[in-house]
Short mmCIF file of C-alpha atoms in Angstrom, two decimals:
data_model
loop_
_atom_site.label_atom_id
_atom_site.label_comp_id
_atom_site.label_asym_id
_atom_site.label_seq_id
_atom_site.Cartn_x
_atom_site.Cartn_y
_atom_site.Cartn_z
CA UNK N 1 -3.52 -40.70 17.22
CA UNK N 2 -0.15 -41.89 15.87
CA UNK N 3 0.48 -41.70 12.15
CA UNK N 4 3.31 -43.57 10.22
CA UNK N 5 3.90 -42.36 6.70
CA UNK N 6 5.71 -45.41 5.00
CA UNK N 7 8.16 -45.29 1.88
CA UNK N 8 7.54 -41.63 0.78
CA UNK N 9 10.07 -39.46 -0.91
CA UNK N 10 10.81 -36.77 1.71
CA UNK N 11 11.70 -33.22 0.87
CA UNK N 12 12.31 -31.82 4.38
CA UNK N 13 13.27 -28.37 3.15
CA UNK N 14 16.31 -28.33 5.48
CA UNK N 15 18.01 -28.69 2.11
CA UNK N 16 17.12 -29.71 -1.33
CA UNK N 17 17.74 -33.57 -0.88
CA UNK N 18 15.01 -35.88 -1.47
CA UNK N 19 15.29 -39.23 0.20
CA UNK N 20 12.97 -42.13 0.68
CA UNK N 21 12.06 -42.33 4.43
CA UNK N 22 9.41 -43.15 6.89
CA UNK N 23 8.00 -40.65 9.12
CA UNK N 24 6.44 -41.21 12.54
CA UNK N 25 3.92 -38.59 14.02
CA UNK N 26 2.81 -38.72 17.65
CA UNK N 27 1.01 -36.10 19.87
CA UNK N 28 1.09 -33.46 17.05
CA UNK N 29 4.92 -33.87 16.67
CA UNK N 30 7.36 -35.42 14.25
CA UNK N 31 8.71 -38.00 16.29
CA UNK N 32 11.03 -39.93 14.00
CA UNK N 33 12.37 -39.80 10.63
CA UNK N 34 14.19 -43.03 9.44
CA UNK N 35 14.02 -46.08 7.25
CA UNK N 36 11.87 -49.01 8.10
CA UNK N 37 10.05 -47.68 10.98
CA UNK N 38 7.97 -50.32 12.95
CA UNK N 39 5.34 -48.99 15.45
CA UNK N 40 2.37 -50.62 17.11
CA UNK N 41 -1.26 -49.00 17.31
CA UNK N 42 -0.63 -46.54 14.47
CA UNK N 43 -2.51 -45.43 11.50
CA UNK N 44 -0.40 -46.21 8.54
CA UNK N 45 -0.32 -44.02 5.38
CA UNK N 46 1.30 -45.61 2.37
CA UNK N 47 3.51 -43.10 0.86
CA UNK N 48 4.56 -45.29 -2.10
CA UNK N 49 4.81 -43.03 -5.31
CA UNK N 50 4.38 -39.99 -3.28
CA UNK N 51 6.32 -36.91 -2.25
CA UNK N 52 6.10 -35.53 1.40
CA UNK N 53 7.01 -32.05 2.10
CA UNK N 54 6.21 -29.30 4.76
CA UNK N 55 2.63 -27.66 4.71
CA UNK N 56 2.61 -24.41 2.54
CA UNK N 57 2.22 -21.14 4.48
CA UNK N 58 0.21 -18.37 2.82
CA UNK N 59 1.26 -15.27 4.43
CA UNK N 60 -1.32 -12.71 3.19
CA UNK N 61 -5.04 -13.41 2.78
CA UNK N 62 -8.40 -11.83 3.52
CA UNK N 63 -10.34 -15.13 3.84
CA UNK N 64 -13.60 -13.48 4.72
CA UNK N 65 -13.72 -12.06 1.17
CA UNK N 66 -14.23 -15.33 -0.77
CA UNK N 67 -17.93 -14.46 -1.38
CA UNK N 68 -16.59 -11.77 -3.81
CA UNK N 69 -14.88 -14.27 -6.16
CA UNK N 70 -15.31 -13.26 -9.63
CA UNK N 71 -17.51 -10.29 -8.70
CA UNK N 72 -15.35 -7.34 -9.57
CA UNK N 73 -12.75 -8.25 -12.06
CA UNK N 74 -10.64 -6.34 -14.52
CA UNK N 75 -10.20 -3.06 -12.49
CA UNK N 76 -7.22 -1.19 -11.09
CA UNK N 77 -6.88 -1.42 -7.15
CA UNK N 78 -8.33 1.94 -6.23
CA UNK N 79 -11.44 1.47 -8.51
CA UNK N 80 -11.79 -2.07 -7.35
CA UNK N 81 -11.82 -1.02 -3.70
CA UNK N 82 -13.71 2.25 -3.59
CA UNK N 83 -16.32 1.40 -6.30
CA UNK N 84 -16.86 -2.40 -6.02
CA UNK N 85 -15.49 -4.05 -2.80
CA UNK N 86 -16.04 -1.56 0.04
CA UNK N 87 -19.75 -0.63 -0.74
CA UNK N 88 -20.50 -4.47 -0.71
CA UNK N 89 -18.23 -5.02 2.50
CA UNK N 90 -20.43 -2.59 4.35
CA UNK N 91 -23.26 -5.11 3.98
CA UNK N 92 -21.41 -8.19 5.37
CA UNK N 93 -22.88 -10.03 8.28
CA UNK N 94 -21.15 -12.30 10.67
CA UNK N 95 -22.60 -15.29 8.96
CA UNK N 96 -21.34 -14.11 5.53
CA UNK N 97 -17.67 -13.90 7.06
CA UNK N 98 -17.94 -17.29 8.69
CA UNK N 99 -19.21 -19.09 5.53
CA UNK N 100 -16.64 -17.16 3.36
CA UNK N 101 -13.91 -18.15 5.82
CA UNK N 102 -14.85 -21.80 5.76
CA UNK N 103 -15.01 -21.68 1.93
CA UNK N 104 -11.50 -20.04 1.87
CA UNK N 105 -9.89 -22.37 4.29
CA UNK N 106 -11.12 -25.55 2.67
CA UNK N 107 -9.77 -24.32 -0.50
CA UNK N 108 -6.41 -23.71 1.15
CA UNK N 109 -6.27 -27.06 2.86
CA UNK N 110 -7.05 -29.00 -0.32
CA UNK N 111 -4.43 -27.14 -2.26
CA UNK N 112 -1.66 -27.82 0.49
CA UNK N 113 -1.74 -24.78 2.68
CA UNK N 114 -1.46 -25.64 6.46
CA UNK N 115 -0.80 -22.08 7.75
CA UNK N 116 -2.14 -18.71 6.78
CA UNK N 117 -1.96 -14.91 7.93
CA UNK N 118 -5.29 -13.04 7.52
CA UNK N 119 -6.20 -9.47 7.75
CA UNK N 120 -9.90 -8.64 7.73
CA UNK N 121 -12.84 -7.87 10.28
CA UNK N 122 -15.43 -9.92 12.04
CA UNK N 123 -12.40 -12.03 12.67
CA UNK N 124 -14.31 -13.92 15.49
CA UNK N 125 -16.08 -15.67 12.65
CA UNK N 126 -12.96 -16.51 10.86
CA UNK N 127 -11.43 -18.00 14.01
CA UNK N 128 -14.65 -20.05 14.42
CA UNK N 129 -13.92 -21.60 11.05
CA UNK N 130 -10.18 -22.10 11.95
CA UNK N 131 -11.17 -24.14 15.05
CA UNK N 132 -13.68 -26.23 12.99
CA UNK N 133 -11.08 -26.98 10.21
CA UNK N 134 -7.97 -27.39 12.32
CA UNK N 135 -5.74 -25.06 10.22
CA UNK N 136 -2.94 -22.91 11.83
CA UNK N 137 -3.28 -19.15 11.44
CA UNK N 138 -1.98 -15.51 12.38
CA UNK N 139 -5.20 -13.32 12.68
CA UNK N 140 -5.03 -9.45 12.36
CA UNK N 141 -7.97 -7.15 12.57
CA UNK N 142 -7.75 -4.65 9.62
CA UNK N 143 -7.41 -1.20 11.18
CA UNK N 144 -8.17 2.16 9.46
CA UNK N 145 -8.99 5.45 10.70
CA UNK N 146 -11.67 6.13 8.30
CA UNK N 147 -14.24 6.13 11.00
CA UNK N 148 -14.20 7.21 14.59
CA UNK N 149 -10.44 7.77 14.44
CA UNK N 150 -10.13 3.87 14.27
CA UNK N 151 -10.23 3.41 17.99
CA UNK N 152 -13.19 1.00 17.81
CA UNK N 153 -11.35 -1.13 15.46
CA UNK N 154 -8.26 -1.07 17.52
CA UNK N 155 -10.41 -2.03 20.67
CA UNK N 156 -11.69 -5.00 18.60
CA UNK N 157 -8.06 -6.11 17.69
CA UNK N 158 -7.02 -5.93 21.44
CA UNK N 159 -10.26 -8.04 22.48
CA UNK N 160 -9.14 -10.70 19.78
CA UNK N 161 -5.84 -10.87 21.24
CA UNK N 162 -6.97 -11.13 24.78
CA UNK N 163 -9.41 -13.82 23.81
CA UNK N 164 -7.54 -15.94 21.37
CA UNK N 165 -3.73 -15.33 21.22
CA UNK N 166 -1.96 -18.58 21.56
CA UNK N 167 -5.14 -20.75 21.60
CA UNK N 168 -6.18 -23.16 18.97
CA UNK N 169 -3.01 -22.72 17.22
CA UNK N 170 -3.92 -19.04 16.61
CA UNK N 171 -1.73 -16.00 16.96
CA UNK N 172 -3.02 -12.64 16.97
CA UNK N 173 -1.39 -9.55 15.28
CA UNK N 174 -2.46 -6.06 14.54
CA UNK N 175 -3.45 -4.96 10.88
CA UNK N 176 -3.12 -1.33 10.12
CA UNK N 177 -4.31 -1.53 6.52
CA UNK N 178 -2.18 0.91 4.52
CA UNK N 179 -0.70 4.47 4.28
CA UNK N 180 -3.78 5.60 2.32
CA UNK N 181 -6.23 4.46 5.17
CA UNK N 182 -4.27 5.50 8.25
CA UNK N 183 -2.65 8.82 9.59
CA UNK N 184 0.47 9.25 11.78
CA UNK N 185 -1.49 9.47 15.04
CA UNK N 186 -3.30 6.28 14.46
CA UNK N 187 -0.32 4.32 13.35
CA UNK N 188 1.61 5.22 16.44
CA UNK N 189 -1.34 4.23 18.62
CA UNK N 190 -1.34 0.88 16.71
CA UNK N 191 2.34 0.67 17.31
CA UNK N 192 2.07 1.42 20.99
CA UNK N 193 -0.67 -1.01 21.48
CA UNK N 194 1.17 -3.87 19.68
CA UNK N 195 4.33 -3.15 21.70
CA UNK N 196 2.39 -3.39 24.95
CA UNK N 197 1.17 -6.78 23.97
CA UNK N 198 4.32 -8.02 21.94
CA UNK N 199 2.06 -8.73 19.03
CA UNK N 200 3.24 -8.72 15.23
CA UNK N 201 2.01 -6.43 12.54
CA UNK N 202 0.35 -7.07 9.22
CA UNK N 203 0.37 -4.29 6.68
CA UNK N 204 -0.01 -3.53 2.91
CA UNK N 205 2.95 -1.66 1.61
CA UNK N 206 4.09 -0.06 -1.52
CA UNK N 207 1.51 -1.97 -3.57
CA UNK N 208 0.95 0.57 -6.42
CA UNK N 209 2.80 3.31 -8.03
CA UNK N 210 -0.17 5.68 -7.08
CA UNK N 211 0.27 4.79 -3.45
CA UNK N 212 4.05 5.72 -3.61
CA UNK N 213 3.63 8.94 -5.53
CA UNK N 214 0.78 10.04 -3.25
CA UNK N 215 2.81 9.36 -0.18
CA UNK N 216 5.87 11.35 -1.63
CA UNK N 217 3.58 14.39 -2.57
CA UNK N 218 1.73 14.37 0.84
CA UNK N 219 4.53 13.32 3.32
CA UNK N 220 7.81 13.66 1.18
CA UNK N 221 8.34 10.12 2.24
CA UNK N 222 7.90 6.70 0.71
CA UNK N 223 5.26 4.42 2.42
CA UNK N 224 8.16 2.64 3.82
CA UNK N 225 9.71 5.65 5.19
CA UNK N 226 6.34 6.73 6.56
CA UNK N 227 5.80 3.47 8.37
CA UNK N 228 9.18 3.44 9.96
CA UNK N 229 8.75 6.92 11.23
CA UNK N 230 5.55 5.80 12.79
CA UNK N 231 7.29 2.74 14.60
CA UNK N 232 5.24 0.23 12.74
CA UNK N 233 8.36 -1.96 12.00
CA UNK N 234 9.31 -1.86 15.85
CA UNK N 235 7.31 -5.19 16.00
CA UNK N 236 7.79 -8.21 13.75
CA UNK N 237 6.08 -7.38 10.56
CA UNK N 238 4.77 -8.82 7.43
CA UNK N 239 4.29 -6.28 4.63
CA UNK N 240 2.13 -7.43 1.64
CA UNK N 241 3.12 -6.60 -1.87
CA UNK N 242 6.12 -4.23 -1.79
CA UNK N 243 6.21 -3.75 -5.54
CA UNK N 244 7.47 -0.23 -5.31
CA UNK N 245 10.56 -0.16 -3.05
CA UNK N 246 13.55 2.27 -3.39
CA UNK N 247 17.05 1.21 -2.28
CA UNK N 248 16.56 3.08 1.02
CA UNK N 249 13.23 1.22 1.51
CA UNK N 250 15.22 -2.17 1.25
CA UNK N 251 17.77 -0.96 3.91
CA UNK N 252 14.83 -0.05 6.21
CA UNK N 253 13.12 -3.30 5.78
CA UNK N 254 16.29 -5.35 6.15
CA UNK N 255 17.33 -3.34 9.22
CA UNK N 256 13.91 -4.10 10.79
CA UNK N 257 13.65 -7.79 9.78
CA UNK N 258 10.45 -6.87 7.99
CA UNK N 259 9.16 -9.88 5.67
CA UNK N 260 7.91 -8.80 2.34
CA UNK N 261 4.87 -11.03 1.28
CA UNK N 262 4.88 -11.43 -2.59
CA UNK N 263 1.44 -11.86 -4.08
CA UNK N 264 2.30 -12.07 -7.80
CA UNK N 265 -1.31 -13.05 -8.97
CA UNK N 266 -3.09 -10.33 -7.29
CA UNK N 267 -0.42 -7.63 -8.33
CA UNK N 268 -0.66 -8.74 -12.02
CA UNK N 269 -4.67 -8.99 -11.95
CA UNK N 270 -4.95 -5.50 -10.50
CA UNK N 271 -2.25 -4.05 -12.79
CA UNK N 272 -0.06 -3.09 -9.85
CA UNK N 273 3.18 -4.29 -11.30
CA UNK N 274 5.99 -6.62 -11.06
CA UNK N 275 8.14 -7.31 -7.88
CA UNK N 276 11.82 -8.06 -8.41
CA UNK N 277 12.05 -10.73 -5.84
CA UNK N 278 15.90 -11.24 -6.47
CA UNK N 279 16.61 -7.66 -5.76
CA UNK N 280 14.94 -7.97 -2.37
CA UNK N 281 16.89 -11.13 -1.57
CA UNK N 282 20.13 -9.61 -2.62
CA UNK N 283 19.49 -6.85 -0.13
CA UNK N 284 18.70 -9.11 2.94
CA UNK N 285 15.06 -9.02 2.92
CA UNK N 286 12.99 -12.14 3.67
CA UNK N 287 10.36 -12.69 1.09
CA UNK N 288 7.64 -15.15 1.61
CA UNK N 289 4.39 -15.90 -0.47
CA UNK N 290 0.68 -15.00 -0.28
CA UNK N 291 -2.36 -15.40 -2.27
CA UNK N 292 -4.20 -12.11 -1.30
CA UNK N 293 -7.93 -12.62 -1.42
CA UNK N 294 -9.87 -14.88 -3.75
CA UNK N 295 -11.52 -11.44 -4.78
CA UNK N 296 -8.29 -10.01 -6.15
CA UNK N 297 -6.83 -13.21 -7.12
CA UNK N 298 -9.83 -15.59 -7.66
CA UNK N 299 -7.98 -18.62 -6.27
CA UNK N 300 -6.04 -19.52 -3.03
CA UNK N 301 -3.58 -22.03 -4.51
CA UNK N 302 -0.08 -21.68 -3.27
CA UNK N 303 1.05 -23.99 -6.06
CA UNK N 304 -0.20 -21.50 -8.57
CA UNK N 305 1.46 -18.78 -6.70
CA UNK N 306 4.74 -20.59 -6.64
CA UNK N 307 4.48 -21.13 -10.46
CA UNK N 308 3.65 -17.50 -10.97
CA UNK N 309 6.47 -16.29 -8.70
CA UNK N 310 9.05 -18.09 -10.60
CA UNK N 311 7.69 -17.05 -13.99
CA UNK N 312 7.30 -13.45 -13.24
CA UNK N 313 10.85 -13.13 -11.76
CA UNK N 314 12.28 -14.39 -15.11
CA UNK N 315 11.01 -11.25 -16.95
CA UNK N 316 14.36 -9.78 -15.39
CA UNK N 317 16.61 -12.77 -15.89
CA UNK N 318 15.91 -16.42 -16.63
CA UNK N 319 18.23 -17.44 -14.10
CA UNK N 320 16.24 -15.75 -11.22
CA UNK N 321 14.67 -17.72 -8.45
CA UNK N 322 15.32 -21.34 -9.16
CA UNK N 323 12.58 -23.86 -7.96
CA UNK N 324 14.02 -24.66 -4.58
CA UNK N 325 14.23 -20.82 -3.80
CA UNK N 326 10.54 -20.50 -4.54
CA UNK N 327 9.70 -23.46 -2.35
CA UNK N 328 11.55 -21.90 0.37
CA UNK N 329 9.46 -18.82 0.07
CA UNK N 330 6.35 -21.01 0.47
CA UNK N 331 7.60 -22.93 3.42
CA UNK N 332 10.95 -21.87 5.29
CA UNK N 333 10.49 -18.18 4.63
CA UNK N 334 6.86 -18.11 5.42
CA UNK N 335 7.55 -19.81 8.82
CA UNK N 336 10.21 -17.06 9.61
CA UNK N 337 7.85 -14.26 8.54
CA UNK N 338 5.32 -15.34 11.13
CA UNK N 339 7.88 -16.24 13.78
CA UNK N 340 7.08 -19.87 13.65
CA UNK N 341 10.29 -21.26 12.13
CA UNK N 342 11.00 -23.17 15.33
CA UNK N 343 7.93 -25.04 14.81
CA UNK N 344 6.93 -25.40 11.20
CA UNK N 345 8.39 -24.75 7.63
CA UNK N 346 10.56 -27.87 7.64
CA UNK N 347 10.06 -31.55 8.45
CA UNK N 348 12.33 -32.29 11.32
CA UNK N 349 12.04 -34.56 14.42
CA UNK N 350 10.54 -32.58 17.29
CA UNK N 351 8.71 -30.04 14.97
CA UNK N 352 4.93 -29.70 14.74
CA UNK N 353 3.52 -32.08 12.13
CA UNK N 354 2.42 -29.93 9.29
CA UNK N 355 2.68 -32.01 6.25
CA UNK N 356 1.42 -32.66 2.84
CA UNK N 357 1.67 -35.61 0.79
CA UNK N 358 1.77 -35.12 -2.92
CA UNK N 359 0.68 -37.95 -5.60
CA UNK N 360 3.59 -38.10 -8.20
CA UNK N 361 2.28 -41.20 -9.88
CA UNK N 362 0.57 -39.29 -12.72
CA UNK N 363 0.94 -37.90 -16.12
CA UNK N 364 2.08 -34.41 -15.12
CA UNK N 365 5.09 -35.81 -12.82
CA UNK N 366 6.26 -38.19 -15.54
CA UNK N 367 9.30 -38.65 -15.91
CA UNK N 368 10.59 -37.74 -12.52
CA UNK N 369 13.49 -36.11 -13.79
CA UNK N 370 13.65 -33.30 -11.29
CA UNK N 371 10.96 -33.30 -8.50
CA UNK N 372 12.12 -30.03 -7.10
CA UNK N 373 11.30 -28.50 -10.52
CA UNK N 374 8.11 -30.54 -10.72
CA UNK N 375 6.67 -28.98 -7.56
CA UNK N 376 7.16 -25.43 -8.93
CA UNK N 377 6.31 -26.07 -12.42
CA UNK N 378 4.29 -29.26 -12.99
CA UNK N 379 2.30 -30.01 -9.80
CA UNK N 380 -1.51 -29.36 -9.79
CA UNK N 381 -3.53 -28.52 -6.81
CA UNK N 382 -5.40 -31.81 -7.42
CA UNK N 383 -2.13 -33.59 -6.66
CA UNK N 384 -2.44 -32.86 -3.03
CA UNK N 385 -3.59 -36.25 -1.72
CA UNK N 386 -3.14 -35.83 2.05
CA UNK N 387 -2.81 -32.94 4.61
CA UNK N 388 -1.65 -33.24 8.15
CA UNK N 389 -1.88 -30.29 10.49
CA UNK N 390 -0.62 -30.36 14.02
CA UNK N 391 -0.57 -34.18 13.76
CA UNK N 392 -4.22 -34.48 12.58
CA UNK N 393 -5.05 -35.82 9.38
CA UNK N 394 -7.73 -33.33 8.16
CA UNK N 395 -7.59 -34.26 4.43
CA UNK N 396 -7.27 -37.87 3.58
CA UNK N 397 -7.21 -39.46 0.06
CA UNK N 398 -8.52 -36.06 -1.24
CA UNK N 399 -11.46 -35.88 1.13
CA UNK N 400 -12.05 -33.74 4.14
CA UNK N 401 -12.50 -35.60 7.50
CA UNK N 402 -15.64 -34.48 9.29
CA UNK N 403 -16.52 -31.56 7.19
CA UNK N 404 -19.79 -31.31 5.11
CA UNK N 405 -18.01 -29.53 2.03
CA UNK N 406 -21.31 -29.59 -0.13
CA UNK N 407 -23.17 -27.82 2.65
CA UNK N 408 -20.60 -25.08 2.86
CA UNK N 409 -20.66 -24.75 -0.98
CA UNK N 410 -24.47 -24.46 -0.98
CA UNK N 411 -24.52 -21.98 2.01
CA UNK N 412 -21.69 -19.62 0.22
CA UNK N 413 -23.86 -19.45 -3.04
CA UNK N 414 -27.04 -18.71 -1.05
CA UNK N 415 -25.20 -16.07 1.05
CA UNK N 416 -23.87 -14.05 -1.76
CA UNK N 417 -27.32 -14.00 -3.55
CA UNK N 418 -28.80 -12.53 -0.15
CA UNK N 419 -25.75 -10.19 -0.06
CA UNK N 420 -26.36 -8.56 -3.44
CA UNK N 421 -30.07 -7.93 -2.46
CA UNK N 422 -29.29 -5.95 0.65
#
């Protein structure tokens, strides 16, 4: 299907200019960006009083956890994991993870996310949901050596790679969970396996002060130094959180082109701390955005995450992170983090058509003094009107095409009640 977006304000994210343009989409690609495009046999989307921008990229999620939303709030990370989440996760079934993944993906799409990076288990079920919804993703099996030296989990990750990598807009990575759930031998095995397959890494890194203090006491190294020693950074790596990073850590991350994924809502909610994004940027570290799970965040909205990112950064200096820099983190930087910058992250001719259209004809965008600022500070998730992923209109006039949302909501509620009874 060919799609022609007419008369929209275009923010391409190649720079901060906003211009009124038409956009022609054909065979999943952005074919033409120009004025007054005329085309036959095309679906026309009226872009009057809208702003069109690249789809948002959520670089750290656990979408199979959405059944735990609002279940275990107001705890620190270790209590939350050990006493609340992990005992319940042990009872999850494939059906639970499928329904949770559907719920999460629908929430992400309707709030403007077109690509996400996930770390969890039973990922076949998440991939089933990905194929049904049409979203783009990087999937990693979460890996620990807490049982059977982690070899069964690593085998599952390899099977995922062999089965799904490069299919259905899916890339497969490897997900060694964190320094406190893996040892040197296992991390090196993960690294060797990822190198053999030329697969990326997805890890948690320096999320809490306890994590850092324990690593220094046990290994006389920071978590970042420990991961480098065990060759995790030899492959393209996204490292979630990065709240506690030394100057030497920043040099290591910059030298290895590791992207830190900032998750401000989750960090604040779990009391993990504040990440000074400007400090990382000044040291040459690519920083993208993630929501974390809807269990530790309670929402999967990248617009809320952008707003939080800017506000949290200003505790150090009100000039830190202007609105355009935050938008870059949610688009351009996210594409770079996932190795997809040649395909997504900006709206340019020849790139994949991952596009969101935002209604700006409303109270919260009036007056249109500065639409860049508006996107970061004034836009609500409900302002997302249309979502196009790989040239397919998956969300049109605030409705999903071909998906029974009410049925997913019903099944998710029923599944969680059954889960609690197991």
